[in-house]
Short mmCIF file of C-alpha atoms in Angstrom, two decimals:
data_model
loop_
_atom_site.label_atom_id
_atom_site.label_comp_id
_atom_site.label_asym_id
_atom_site.label_seq_id
_atom_site.Cartn_x
_atom_site.Cartn_y
_atom_site.Cartn_z
CA MET I 1 -18.47 -60.03 -33.48
CA ALA I 2 -15.22 -59.66 -31.55
CA LYS I 3 -14.28 -56.44 -33.34
CA PRO I 4 -17.20 -54.32 -32.18
CA THR I 5 -16.65 -55.54 -28.59
CA SER I 6 -13.01 -54.53 -28.81
CA LEU I 7 -14.01 -51.09 -30.11
CA SER I 8 -16.57 -50.73 -27.31
CA PHE I 9 -13.91 -51.60 -24.78
CA LEU I 10 -11.47 -49.09 -26.24
CA SER I 11 -14.16 -46.40 -26.32
CA ALA I 12 -15.06 -47.09 -22.70
CA THR I 13 -11.40 -47.04 -21.66
CA LEU I 14 -10.81 -43.78 -23.52
CA PHE I 15 -13.91 -42.25 -21.92
CA LEU I 16 -12.71 -43.26 -18.45
CA PHE I 17 -9.23 -41.88 -19.18
CA LEU I 18 -10.61 -38.56 -20.43
CA SER I 19 -12.98 -38.32 -17.48
CA LEU I 20 -10.15 -38.96 -15.04
CA SER I 21 -7.91 -36.45 -16.81
CA ALA I 22 -10.65 -33.84 -16.71
CA SER I 23 -11.28 -34.40 -13.03
CA LEU I 24 -7.58 -34.06 -12.24
CA ALA I 25 -7.30 -30.89 -14.32
CA ALA I 26 -10.41 -29.31 -12.83
CA PRO I 27 -9.96 -27.30 -9.63
CA ALA I 28 -10.93 -29.25 -6.57
CA SER I 29 -14.15 -28.33 -4.82
CA ASP I 30 -13.87 -25.95 -1.87
CA SER I 31 -14.83 -28.68 0.59
CA SER I 32 -12.18 -31.10 -0.68
CA VAL I 33 -9.57 -28.29 -0.66
CA TYR I 34 -10.51 -27.62 2.98
CA ASP I 35 -10.27 -31.28 4.00
CA THR I 36 -7.00 -31.89 2.15
CA PHE I 37 -5.47 -28.65 3.41
CA LEU I 38 -6.45 -29.24 7.04
CA GLN I 39 -5.05 -32.76 6.95
CA CYS I 40 -1.79 -31.46 5.45
CA LEU I 41 -1.56 -28.57 7.92
CA THR I 42 -2.00 -30.95 10.86
CA GLN I 43 0.95 -33.01 9.62
CA HIS I 44 3.17 -29.93 9.16
CA THR I 45 2.29 -28.07 12.34
CA ASN I 46 3.53 -28.60 15.87
CA SER I 47 0.49 -26.89 17.29
CA SER I 48 -1.49 -27.22 20.46
CA SER I 49 -4.29 -25.03 19.11
CA GLN I 50 -7.25 -26.51 17.27
CA LEU I 51 -6.36 -25.88 13.64
CA SER I 52 -9.98 -26.15 12.53
CA LYS I 53 -10.62 -22.88 14.40
CA LEU I 54 -7.94 -21.13 12.35
CA VAL I 55 -9.03 -22.38 8.92
CA PHE I 56 -12.33 -21.11 7.52
CA SER I 57 -14.15 -22.86 4.69
CA ARG I 58 -16.83 -21.10 2.67
CA THR I 59 -19.48 -23.07 4.57
CA ASN I 60 -18.25 -21.74 7.92
CA PRO I 61 -20.77 -19.14 9.24
CA SER I 62 -17.84 -16.86 10.17
CA PHE I 63 -16.32 -16.96 6.66
CA PRO I 64 -18.02 -13.75 5.34
CA THR I 65 -17.03 -11.77 8.44
CA VAL I 66 -13.40 -12.93 8.38
CA LEU I 67 -13.19 -12.16 4.65
CA GLN I 68 -14.86 -8.73 4.83
CA ASN I 69 -13.17 -7.44 8.01
CA TYR I 70 -10.00 -6.49 6.14
CA ILE I 71 -11.45 -5.58 2.74
CA ARG I 72 -10.52 -1.89 2.56
CA ASN I 73 -11.99 -1.09 -0.85
CA ALA I 74 -15.73 -1.73 -1.23
CA ARG I 75 -15.27 -2.23 -4.99
CA PHE I 76 -14.03 -5.71 -4.07
CA ASN I 77 -16.74 -6.54 -1.56
CA THR I 78 -19.55 -7.56 -3.90
CA THR I 79 -21.39 -10.83 -4.54
CA SER I 80 -19.53 -11.20 -7.85
CA THR I 81 -16.05 -10.63 -6.35
CA PRO I 82 -14.02 -13.89 -6.53
CA LYS I 83 -13.84 -15.56 -3.12
CA PRO I 84 -11.09 -17.76 -1.66
CA SER I 85 -11.68 -21.48 -1.17
CA ILE I 86 -10.46 -21.10 2.42
CA ILE I 87 -9.04 -18.44 4.73
CA VAL I 88 -6.18 -19.34 7.07
CA THR I 89 -5.69 -17.14 10.16
CA PRO I 90 -2.38 -18.28 11.70
CA GLN I 91 -1.54 -17.67 15.34
CA GLN I 92 2.04 -18.90 15.34
CA GLU I 93 4.94 -19.18 12.92
CA SER I 94 4.51 -22.92 12.30
CA HIS I 95 0.99 -22.22 10.99
CA VAL I 96 2.47 -19.91 8.35
CA GLN I 97 5.17 -22.41 7.42
CA GLY I 98 2.57 -25.18 7.11
CA THR I 99 0.25 -23.00 5.05
CA VAL I 100 2.98 -22.29 2.51
CA LEU I 101 3.95 -25.97 2.21
CA CYS I 102 0.35 -27.21 2.04
CA ALA I 103 -0.84 -24.62 -0.50
CA LYS I 104 2.17 -25.57 -2.61
CA SER I 105 1.47 -29.32 -2.35
CA ILE I 106 -2.21 -28.84 -3.26
CA GLY I 107 -1.21 -26.58 -6.15
CA ILE I 108 -3.42 -23.64 -5.19
CA GLN I 109 -2.55 -19.95 -5.28
CA LEU I 110 -1.77 -18.26 -1.95
CA LYS I 111 -2.74 -14.63 -1.35
CA ILE I 112 -1.20 -12.93 1.70
CA ARG I 113 -3.12 -10.22 3.57
CA SER I 114 -1.60 -8.07 6.32
CA GLY I 115 -4.03 -5.16 6.56
CA GLY I 116 -6.04 -5.35 3.35
CA HIS I 117 -5.20 -1.83 2.13
CA ASP I 118 -4.00 -2.87 -1.33
CA TYR I 119 -5.93 -0.39 -3.51
CA GLU I 120 -6.74 -3.06 -6.09
CA GLY I 121 -7.56 -5.76 -3.53
CA ILE I 122 -4.93 -8.17 -4.81
CA SER I 123 -4.17 -9.47 -1.31
CA TYR I 124 -7.63 -11.04 -1.14
CA ILE I 125 -8.96 -11.62 -4.69
CA SER I 126 -7.83 -13.68 -7.68
CA ASN I 127 -9.18 -15.01 -10.95
CA GLU I 128 -7.85 -18.51 -10.23
CA PRO I 129 -8.64 -20.81 -7.27
CA PHE I 130 -6.87 -19.41 -4.21
CA ILE I 131 -6.65 -19.32 -0.45
CA ILE I 132 -5.99 -16.31 1.79
CA LEU I 133 -3.31 -16.34 4.45
CA ASP I 134 -4.65 -13.58 6.73
CA LEU I 135 -2.05 -12.31 9.19
CA PHE I 136 -4.30 -10.17 11.42
CA ASN I 137 -3.33 -12.24 14.50
CA PHE I 138 0.36 -11.51 13.88
CA ARG I 139 0.21 -8.15 15.63
CA SER I 140 2.89 -8.33 18.33
CA ILE I 141 5.00 -5.18 18.79
CA THR I 142 8.06 -5.15 21.08
CA VAL I 143 9.62 -1.72 21.68
CA ASP I 144 13.13 -1.39 23.13
CA ILE I 145 13.71 2.30 23.85
CA GLU I 146 17.22 1.73 25.21
CA LYS I 147 18.30 0.30 21.84
CA GLU I 148 15.83 2.55 19.94
CA VAL I 149 14.39 -0.36 17.98
CA ALA I 150 11.08 -2.19 17.70
CA LEU I 151 10.19 -5.67 16.46
CA VAL I 152 6.88 -5.40 14.61
CA GLN I 153 4.89 -8.33 13.23
CA ALA I 154 3.42 -8.01 9.74
CA GLY I 155 -0.23 -8.00 10.81
CA ALA I 156 0.16 -5.06 13.20
CA THR I 157 -1.33 -1.76 12.07
CA LEU I 158 0.55 1.54 11.85
CA GLY I 159 -1.72 2.97 14.55
CA GLU I 160 -0.72 0.15 16.87
CA VAL I 161 2.97 0.71 16.09
CA TYR I 162 2.71 4.43 16.87
CA TYR I 163 0.74 3.79 20.07
CA ARG I 164 3.23 1.20 21.39
CA ILE I 165 6.16 3.55 20.70
CA TRP I 166 4.33 6.40 22.47
CA GLU I 167 3.64 4.16 25.47
CA LYS I 168 7.39 3.81 26.00
CA SER I 169 8.66 7.24 24.89
CA LYS I 170 7.31 10.71 24.14
CA VAL I 171 10.38 11.63 22.07
CA HIS I 172 10.53 8.71 19.63
CA GLY I 173 8.51 7.99 16.52
CA PHE I 174 8.72 6.15 13.23
CA PRO I 175 8.45 7.41 9.63
CA ALA I 176 5.48 5.60 8.09
CA GLY I 177 1.99 6.29 6.77
CA VAL I 178 -0.72 8.60 8.11
CA CYS I 179 -3.55 6.03 7.90
CA PRO I 180 -3.60 4.14 11.23
CA THR I 181 -5.35 0.98 9.97
CA VAL I 182 -2.76 0.15 7.29
CA GLY I 183 -0.99 -3.18 7.90
CA VAL I 184 2.77 -3.22 8.43
CA GLY I 185 3.52 -6.15 6.07
CA GLY I 186 2.41 -4.53 2.83
CA HIS I 187 3.23 -0.97 3.86
CA PHE I 188 6.86 -1.59 4.75
CA SER I 189 7.56 -4.11 1.99
CA GLY I 190 6.32 -1.67 -0.66
CA GLY I 191 8.29 1.31 0.67
CA GLY I 192 6.16 3.01 3.32
CA TYR I 193 6.10 6.78 3.40
CA GLY I 194 4.59 9.41 5.65
CA ASN I 195 4.98 12.99 6.81
CA MET I 196 8.55 12.53 8.08
CA LEU I 197 9.97 11.26 4.78
CA ARG I 198 11.83 14.50 4.05
CA LYS I 199 13.64 14.21 7.40
CA TYR I 200 14.04 10.44 7.79
CA GLY I 201 13.23 8.87 4.42
CA LEU I 202 10.85 5.97 3.93
CA SER I 203 9.95 3.21 6.38
CA ILE I 204 12.29 0.86 4.49
CA ASP I 205 15.19 3.25 5.01
CA ASN I 206 14.79 2.55 8.72
CA VAL I 207 14.33 -1.24 8.61
CA ILE I 208 17.30 -3.16 10.03
CA ASP I 209 16.08 -6.77 10.04
CA ALA I 210 13.18 -8.95 8.95
CA GLN I 211 11.77 -12.46 9.19
CA ILE I 212 10.29 -14.21 6.16
CA VAL I 213 8.90 -17.67 5.43
CA ASP I 214 10.31 -18.75 2.06
CA VAL I 215 8.90 -21.15 -0.52
CA LYS I 216 10.55 -24.09 1.28
CA GLY I 217 8.77 -23.19 4.52
CA ARG I 218 11.94 -22.00 6.22
CA ILE I 219 11.99 -19.00 8.56
CA LEU I 220 14.82 -16.70 7.51
CA ASN I 221 16.18 -13.51 9.07
CA ARG I 222 18.51 -10.94 7.51
CA GLU I 223 21.59 -13.05 8.14
CA SER I 224 20.16 -16.34 6.86
CA MET I 225 18.26 -14.88 3.89
CA GLY I 226 21.25 -12.86 2.70
CA GLU I 227 21.54 -9.23 1.65
CA ASP I 228 19.94 -9.74 -1.79
CA LEU I 229 16.61 -10.97 -0.44
CA PHE I 230 16.74 -8.47 2.44
CA TRP I 231 17.20 -5.72 -0.18
CA ALA I 232 14.26 -7.03 -2.24
CA ILE I 233 11.70 -7.07 0.58
CA ARG I 234 12.39 -3.43 1.42
CA GLY I 235 10.46 -1.81 -1.41
CA GLY I 236 10.06 -4.67 -3.90
CA GLY I 237 6.86 -6.00 -2.35
CA GLY I 238 7.14 -8.91 0.07
CA ALA I 239 4.43 -11.05 -1.54
CA SER I 240 6.67 -11.87 -4.54
CA PHE I 241 9.25 -13.53 -2.33
CA GLY I 242 7.56 -15.17 0.64
CA VAL I 243 5.48 -14.37 3.70
CA ILE I 244 6.85 -11.51 5.80
CA LEU I 245 6.47 -12.37 9.49
CA SER I 246 8.06 -9.26 11.00
CA TYR I 247 10.30 -6.26 10.53
CA THR I 248 12.79 -4.82 13.00
CA ILE I 249 12.74 -1.04 12.75
CA LYS I 250 15.03 1.74 13.95
CA LEU I 251 13.08 4.40 15.86
CA VAL I 252 13.72 8.08 15.13
CA PRO I 253 13.85 11.07 17.49
CA VAL I 254 10.91 13.51 17.54
CA PRO I 255 10.67 16.72 19.58
CA GLU I 256 8.24 16.95 22.50
CA ILE I 257 6.29 19.57 20.52
CA VAL I 258 5.51 19.40 16.79
CA THR I 259 3.29 21.69 14.73
CA VAL I 260 0.44 20.92 12.34
CA PHE I 261 -1.63 23.25 10.18
CA ARG I 262 -4.08 23.36 7.30
CA VAL I 263 -4.50 26.36 5.00
CA GLU I 264 -7.05 26.38 2.15
CA LYS I 265 -7.34 28.67 -0.89
CA THR I 266 -9.71 28.61 -3.86
CA LEU I 267 -9.10 30.01 -7.35
CA ASP I 268 -10.57 33.41 -6.42
CA GLN I 269 -8.03 33.50 -3.54
CA ASN I 270 -5.05 32.98 -5.88
CA ALA I 271 -4.83 29.20 -5.40
CA THR I 272 -3.03 28.82 -8.73
CA ASP I 273 -0.20 31.17 -7.74
CA LEU I 274 -0.02 29.33 -4.41
CA VAL I 275 0.50 26.00 -6.24
CA VAL I 276 3.15 27.55 -8.50
CA GLN I 277 5.07 28.72 -5.43
CA TRP I 278 4.46 25.45 -3.54
CA GLN I 279 6.28 23.54 -6.31
CA GLN I 280 9.36 25.71 -5.80
CA VAL I 281 9.30 25.61 -2.00
CA ALA I 282 7.89 22.29 -0.72
CA PRO I 283 10.66 20.01 -2.12
CA THR I 284 13.53 22.33 -1.09
CA ILE I 285 12.53 23.86 2.26
CA ASP I 286 13.79 22.80 5.72
CA ASP I 287 13.59 19.00 5.78
CA ARG I 288 11.70 19.05 9.10
CA LEU I 289 8.69 20.42 7.21
CA PHE I 290 6.34 18.30 5.12
CA MET I 291 3.62 20.20 3.23
CA ARG I 292 1.14 17.95 1.49
CA LEU I 293 -1.03 19.70 -1.10
CA LEU I 294 -4.60 18.55 -1.77
CA ILE I 295 -6.24 19.72 -5.01
CA GLN I 296 -9.99 19.17 -5.32
CA PRO I 297 -12.88 20.40 -7.48
CA VAL I 298 -15.50 21.88 -5.12
CA SER I 299 -18.67 23.96 -5.32
CA SER I 300 -17.90 27.67 -5.52
CA LYS I 301 -19.05 29.89 -2.67
CA VAL I 302 -18.52 32.97 -4.85
CA VAL I 303 -20.48 32.04 -7.98
CA LYS I 304 -23.38 29.80 -6.95
CA GLY I 305 -23.98 26.76 -9.13
CA THR I 306 -20.41 26.62 -10.46
CA LYS I 307 -17.31 24.68 -9.47
CA THR I 308 -13.89 25.93 -8.51
CA ILE I 309 -10.61 24.36 -7.40
CA ARG I 310 -9.58 24.28 -3.75
CA ALA I 311 -5.90 23.91 -2.82
CA SER I 312 -5.27 22.79 0.77
CA VAL I 313 -1.81 22.77 2.31
CA VAL I 314 -1.76 20.17 5.09
CA ALA I 315 1.50 20.28 7.00
CA PHE I 316 3.65 18.71 9.70
CA PHE I 317 6.71 20.39 11.24
CA LEU I 318 9.21 18.82 13.67
CA GLY I 319 9.34 21.94 15.83
CA GLY I 320 7.30 24.82 17.24
CA ALA I 321 4.78 27.17 15.62
CA ASP I 322 6.85 30.37 15.89
CA GLU I 323 9.71 28.78 13.97
CA VAL I 324 7.61 27.37 11.15
CA VAL I 325 5.69 30.66 10.75
CA SER I 326 9.01 32.49 10.51
CA ILE I 327 10.39 30.03 7.93
CA LEU I 328 7.28 30.19 5.75
CA LYS I 329 6.91 33.98 5.94
CA LYS I 330 10.29 34.15 4.25
CA GLU I 331 10.12 31.17 1.88
CA PHE I 332 6.41 30.71 1.11
CA PRO I 333 4.82 34.17 1.46
CA LEU I 334 1.77 33.31 -0.68
CA LEU I 335 0.67 30.80 1.94
CA GLY I 336 0.13 33.66 4.40
CA LEU I 337 0.60 31.38 7.40
CA LYS I 338 -0.16 32.92 10.80
CA LYS I 339 0.40 31.45 14.25
CA GLU I 340 -3.35 31.13 14.78
CA ASN I 341 -3.45 28.69 11.81
CA CYS I 342 -1.05 26.39 13.68
CA THR I 343 -1.62 23.81 16.39
CA GLU I 344 1.25 22.72 18.63
CA VAL I 345 0.84 19.09 19.70
CA SER I 346 2.80 16.03 20.79
CA TRP I 347 3.91 13.64 18.05
CA ILE I 348 1.19 11.10 18.93
CA GLU I 349 -1.44 13.88 18.80
CA SER I 350 -0.17 14.81 15.34
CA VAL I 351 -0.85 11.22 14.27
CA LEU I 352 -4.48 11.63 15.42
CA TRP I 353 -4.74 15.03 13.70
CA TRP I 354 -3.46 13.69 10.38
CA ASP I 355 -6.03 10.91 10.48
CA ASP I 356 -8.80 13.43 11.25
CA ASP I 357 -8.06 17.12 11.84
CA LYS I 358 -11.20 17.42 14.03
CA SER I 359 -10.07 14.59 16.31
CA LEU I 360 -8.25 16.65 18.94
CA LYS I 361 -11.12 19.15 19.24
CA ASN I 362 -13.45 16.19 19.68
CA GLY I 363 -11.35 14.81 22.52
CA VAL I 364 -10.07 11.73 20.71
CA LYS I 365 -7.38 9.91 22.70
CA PRO I 366 -4.31 7.95 21.48
CA GLU I 367 -6.09 4.70 22.41
CA SER I 368 -8.26 5.21 19.31
CA LEU I 369 -5.20 4.19 17.26
CA LEU I 370 -5.81 0.63 18.47
CA ASP I 371 -9.23 0.57 16.75
CA ARG I 372 -8.95 -1.39 13.49
CA ASN I 373 -12.29 -0.10 12.08
CA LEU I 374 -13.17 -3.50 10.66
CA ASN I 375 -15.46 -3.91 7.65
CA SER I 376 -15.76 -0.16 7.11
CA ALA I 377 -14.61 0.25 3.51
CA GLY I 378 -15.79 2.86 1.03
CA PHE I 379 -15.52 2.75 -2.78
CA LEU I 380 -12.30 4.17 -4.19
CA LYS I 381 -9.80 4.34 -7.04
CA ARG I 382 -6.19 5.53 -6.84
CA LYS I 383 -3.38 6.08 -9.34
CA SER I 384 0.10 7.63 -9.10
CA ASP I 385 2.61 9.77 -10.97
CA TYR I 386 5.88 11.61 -10.36
CA VAL I 387 6.63 15.22 -11.30
CA GLN I 388 10.23 16.11 -12.09
CA LYS I 389 9.80 19.61 -13.57
CA PRO I 390 7.51 22.30 -12.13
CA ILE I 391 4.15 22.63 -13.88
CA SER I 392 3.67 26.13 -15.30
CA LYS I 393 0.81 28.43 -14.33
CA ASP I 394 -0.73 27.96 -17.80
CA GLY I 395 -0.40 24.20 -17.39
CA LEU I 396 -2.08 24.28 -13.98
CA GLU I 397 -4.96 26.40 -15.26
CA TRP I 398 -5.55 23.88 -18.07
CA ILE I 399 -5.47 21.02 -15.54
CA TRP I 400 -8.00 22.81 -13.29
CA LYS I 401 -10.37 23.15 -16.24
CA LYS I 402 -10.13 19.41 -16.94
CA MET I 403 -10.66 18.54 -13.27
CA ILE I 404 -13.80 20.66 -13.11
CA GLU I 405 -15.10 19.05 -16.32
CA LEU I 406 -14.51 15.56 -14.90
CA GLY I 407 -16.23 16.47 -11.66
CA LYS I 408 -14.80 14.64 -8.62
CA THR I 409 -11.27 13.21 -8.97
CA GLY I 410 -8.68 15.08 -6.93
CA PHE I 411 -4.91 15.14 -6.45
CA VAL I 412 -2.66 14.65 -3.45
CA PHE I 413 0.80 16.17 -4.07
CA ASN I 414 3.46 14.77 -1.71
CA PRO I 415 6.76 16.70 -1.77
CA TYR I 416 10.11 14.92 -1.86
CA GLY I 417 13.59 16.41 -1.42
CA GLY I 418 15.45 16.40 1.88
CA LYS I 419 16.52 12.91 2.93
CA MET I 420 14.79 11.42 -0.13
CA SER I 421 17.34 13.10 -2.41
CA GLU I 422 20.29 11.88 -0.35
CA ILE I 423 19.56 8.13 -0.71
CA SER I 424 20.66 6.51 -3.97
CA SER I 425 17.99 5.14 -6.32
CA ASP I 426 19.35 1.59 -5.99
CA ALA I 427 19.84 1.54 -2.20
CA THR I 428 16.44 -0.18 -2.06
CA PRO I 429 14.10 -1.40 -4.83
CA PHE I 430 12.16 1.89 -4.42
CA PRO I 431 13.89 4.08 -7.05
CA HIS I 432 12.09 7.45 -6.85
CA ARG I 433 14.69 9.57 -5.09
CA ALA I 434 16.70 12.58 -6.32
CA GLY I 435 15.18 14.36 -9.31
CA ASN I 436 11.57 13.93 -8.19
CA LEU I 437 9.89 17.10 -6.95
CA PHE I 438 6.70 15.43 -5.78
CA LYS I 439 4.54 12.37 -6.11
CA ILE I 440 0.92 12.63 -7.27
CA GLN I 441 -1.85 10.47 -5.95
CA TYR I 442 -5.03 10.53 -8.03
CA SER I 443 -7.89 10.09 -5.61
CA VAL I 444 -11.63 9.55 -6.02
CA ASN I 445 -14.10 8.13 -3.50
CA TRP I 446 -17.81 7.44 -3.86
CA ASP I 447 -20.77 5.86 -2.00
CA ASP I 448 -23.00 4.55 -4.80
CA PRO I 449 -22.57 0.73 -4.90
CA SER I 450 -23.76 0.38 -8.53
CA ALA I 451 -21.48 -0.93 -11.28
CA SER I 452 -22.23 2.18 -13.36
CA ALA I 453 -20.91 4.44 -10.57
CA ALA I 454 -17.70 2.40 -10.32
CA GLN I 455 -17.27 2.64 -14.09
CA ASN I 456 -17.88 6.38 -14.08
CA PHE I 457 -15.46 7.23 -11.28
CA THR I 458 -12.67 4.86 -12.33
CA ASN I 459 -12.94 6.30 -15.85
CA GLN I 460 -12.68 9.81 -14.39
CA ALA I 461 -9.40 8.89 -12.72
CA LYS I 462 -8.09 7.29 -15.92
CA ARG I 463 -8.98 10.36 -18.00
CA LEU I 464 -7.29 12.74 -15.57
CA TYR I 465 -4.23 10.46 -15.64
CA SER I 466 -4.26 10.69 -19.43
CA TYR I 467 -4.54 14.51 -19.35
CA MET I 468 -1.49 14.66 -17.05
CA THR I 469 0.82 12.88 -19.52
CA PRO I 470 2.73 16.04 -20.63
CA PHE I 471 3.46 17.10 -17.05
CA VAL I 472 4.86 13.95 -15.44
CA SER I 473 7.88 11.60 -15.66
CA LYS I 474 8.51 9.81 -18.95
CA ASN I 475 10.31 6.69 -20.22
CA PRO I 476 9.20 5.15 -17.99
CA ARG I 477 6.20 6.97 -16.59
CA ASN I 478 6.95 6.22 -12.94
CA ALA I 479 4.48 4.78 -10.44
CA PHE I 480 4.49 3.95 -6.71
CA LEU I 481 4.02 0.28 -5.83
CA ASN I 482 1.93 0.99 -2.73
CA TYR I 483 -0.49 3.07 -4.81
CA ARG I 484 -1.38 -0.17 -6.56
CA ASP I 485 -2.84 0.41 -10.03
CA LEU I 486 -3.68 -2.52 -12.31
CA ASP I 487 -4.28 -0.11 -15.22
CA ILE I 488 -0.51 0.04 -15.80
CA GLY I 489 -0.15 -3.69 -16.48
CA ILE I 490 -1.14 -7.17 -15.32
CA ASN I 491 0.72 -10.48 -15.40
CA THR I 492 -1.15 -13.55 -16.67
CA PHE I 493 1.88 -15.84 -16.07
CA GLY I 494 1.80 -17.40 -19.50
CA GLU I 495 4.65 -17.59 -22.00
CA ASN I 496 5.11 -13.80 -21.93
CA SER I 497 5.20 -13.45 -18.15
CA PHE I 498 8.58 -11.72 -18.09
CA GLU I 499 7.57 -9.23 -20.78
CA GLU I 500 4.28 -8.52 -18.99
CA GLY I 501 6.19 -8.01 -15.75
CA GLU I 502 8.56 -5.57 -17.42
CA VAL I 503 5.65 -3.27 -18.30
CA TYR I 504 4.64 -2.48 -14.71
CA GLY I 505 8.01 -3.48 -13.19
CA ASN I 506 9.93 -0.72 -14.96
CA LYS I 507 7.36 1.86 -13.83
CA TYR I 508 7.46 0.80 -10.21
CA PHE I 509 11.16 -0.03 -9.93
CA ASN I 510 12.99 1.56 -12.89
CA GLY I 511 16.53 0.11 -13.14
CA ASN I 512 16.02 -2.03 -10.04
CA PHE I 513 13.56 -4.34 -11.80
CA GLU I 514 16.28 -6.57 -13.28
CA ARG I 515 17.89 -7.19 -9.89
CA LEU I 516 14.47 -8.03 -8.40
CA VAL I 517 13.90 -10.57 -11.20
CA LYS I 518 17.27 -12.23 -10.49
CA ILE I 519 16.49 -12.48 -6.77
CA LYS I 520 12.97 -13.77 -7.46
CA THR I 521 14.33 -16.44 -9.81
CA ALA I 522 16.88 -17.54 -7.21
CA VAL I 523 14.50 -17.78 -4.23
CA ASP I 524 11.22 -18.82 -5.90
CA PRO I 525 12.09 -20.32 -9.31
CA GLU I 526 8.67 -21.97 -9.76
CA ASN I 527 6.88 -18.67 -9.08
CA PHE I 528 4.72 -19.97 -6.25
CA PHE I 529 4.46 -16.52 -4.66
CA ARG I 530 2.65 -14.54 -7.31
CA ASN I 531 -0.05 -11.97 -7.83
CA GLU I 532 -1.32 -9.77 -10.65
CA GLN I 533 1.73 -7.48 -10.38
CA SER I 534 4.36 -9.64 -8.73
CA ILE I 535 7.98 -9.88 -9.83
CA PRO I 536 8.23 -12.51 -12.60
CA VAL I 537 10.98 -15.11 -12.87
CA ALA I 538 13.63 -14.67 -15.53
CA LYS I 539 13.09 -16.02 -19.02
CA ALA I 540 14.23 -19.63 -19.30
#
């Protein structure tokens, strides 16, 4: 009878072994992740603050609020959206260092959120167990007007940056985005552009130093990280390489008076001819002038019950109204700009106007730039393209027809030229310089929270993107990293990770992708810092 006993023993042992293996392979429960992480963080942190108040488990009553405050796309604020096991809200550098080391030791993915404006939500969602490192407390801004520089922490918003500059000087500014609630960390590390890009280039073209926590938990600045890594985090996306703590930026001069205007035309007012001429003028005109062009399908006021296309030129000029009217009378006659269309304002007032062109009439003050508008997201989808040859009038008329058929998706055309054409394509990871007339943003917003609405509107954007294929850049079809779009490729980090990364990497970075891969492989060889579109490590 010894044999059956022996078999029973072996079976029991095998069962125990398999059970133990399964438990080790299975992701730990959220509560055990919290306990293990907090214990680890305590060991790694020289902190006087109570760490338990900075680390939120799912059972914490404040967890939903902390999570939702910086979700900027309501598509990713549903009950079915994957949630982090914990959220860490550091208040000092050692908390960030400890978070990196502890997430690594636990073996859990780390997502880094500065302002939450990633269009696809990849700073706060994942399909594998993850924690969020939320940098909203890292919002210090130190402006030194004498040296014309500012030290800006990654969790500060653009509105806060502009306000703090304005507090110190009425004749300094910084070239970055027009949405005040965007976080510095993601905006700068992905390129950062705004309405001064034709005069001063991108945000990254005016970054002179940075601080990053690397995979070993070290705090590095430009000198200690070296020029390769410093190059990579100015346009290559910081989250592939570490946790950006701060950027040091070079301020730029702005006149005491700048001019803004908005002129709208519909198809019955020769909008198509206007767009034809805009393509010739906007990328080549005086580099102090930025003329964004919005193209939207709208209800016709001429033929009731039908739709038309409205073209809106929204502009910013580093100078006075008389001068810009004179320039445009000569170079862009179809716009028909008159002085009464223009508003002369200070630079900080132009920031308010670009956020909401009714703001100044409504008496909005610069202090409103300090309002983070928490938990206020709408539903949206964005995509991007680059145009390198003007689109013909026939081409535009065909596009208008398709836009009207689709119903709601619009375009934002952002002109390049000026300073953008003077900077080489490999000066930073951002490669879209000379040869690009304008960048297209595909834009659709909606209010209906249903899954069918999301499907409908995201499909609209995809179809319009497909229709635009003949008119945009090719081989590769270029895209802008900060207009995050998972439709162009996702990395699953399996055996084909490098090949998957090449698909979106070549579109975002063109010939700079290979250098980014080399740097990534050198600084984070085990690919700890990763997301759905991060830079992969080189093939073994």
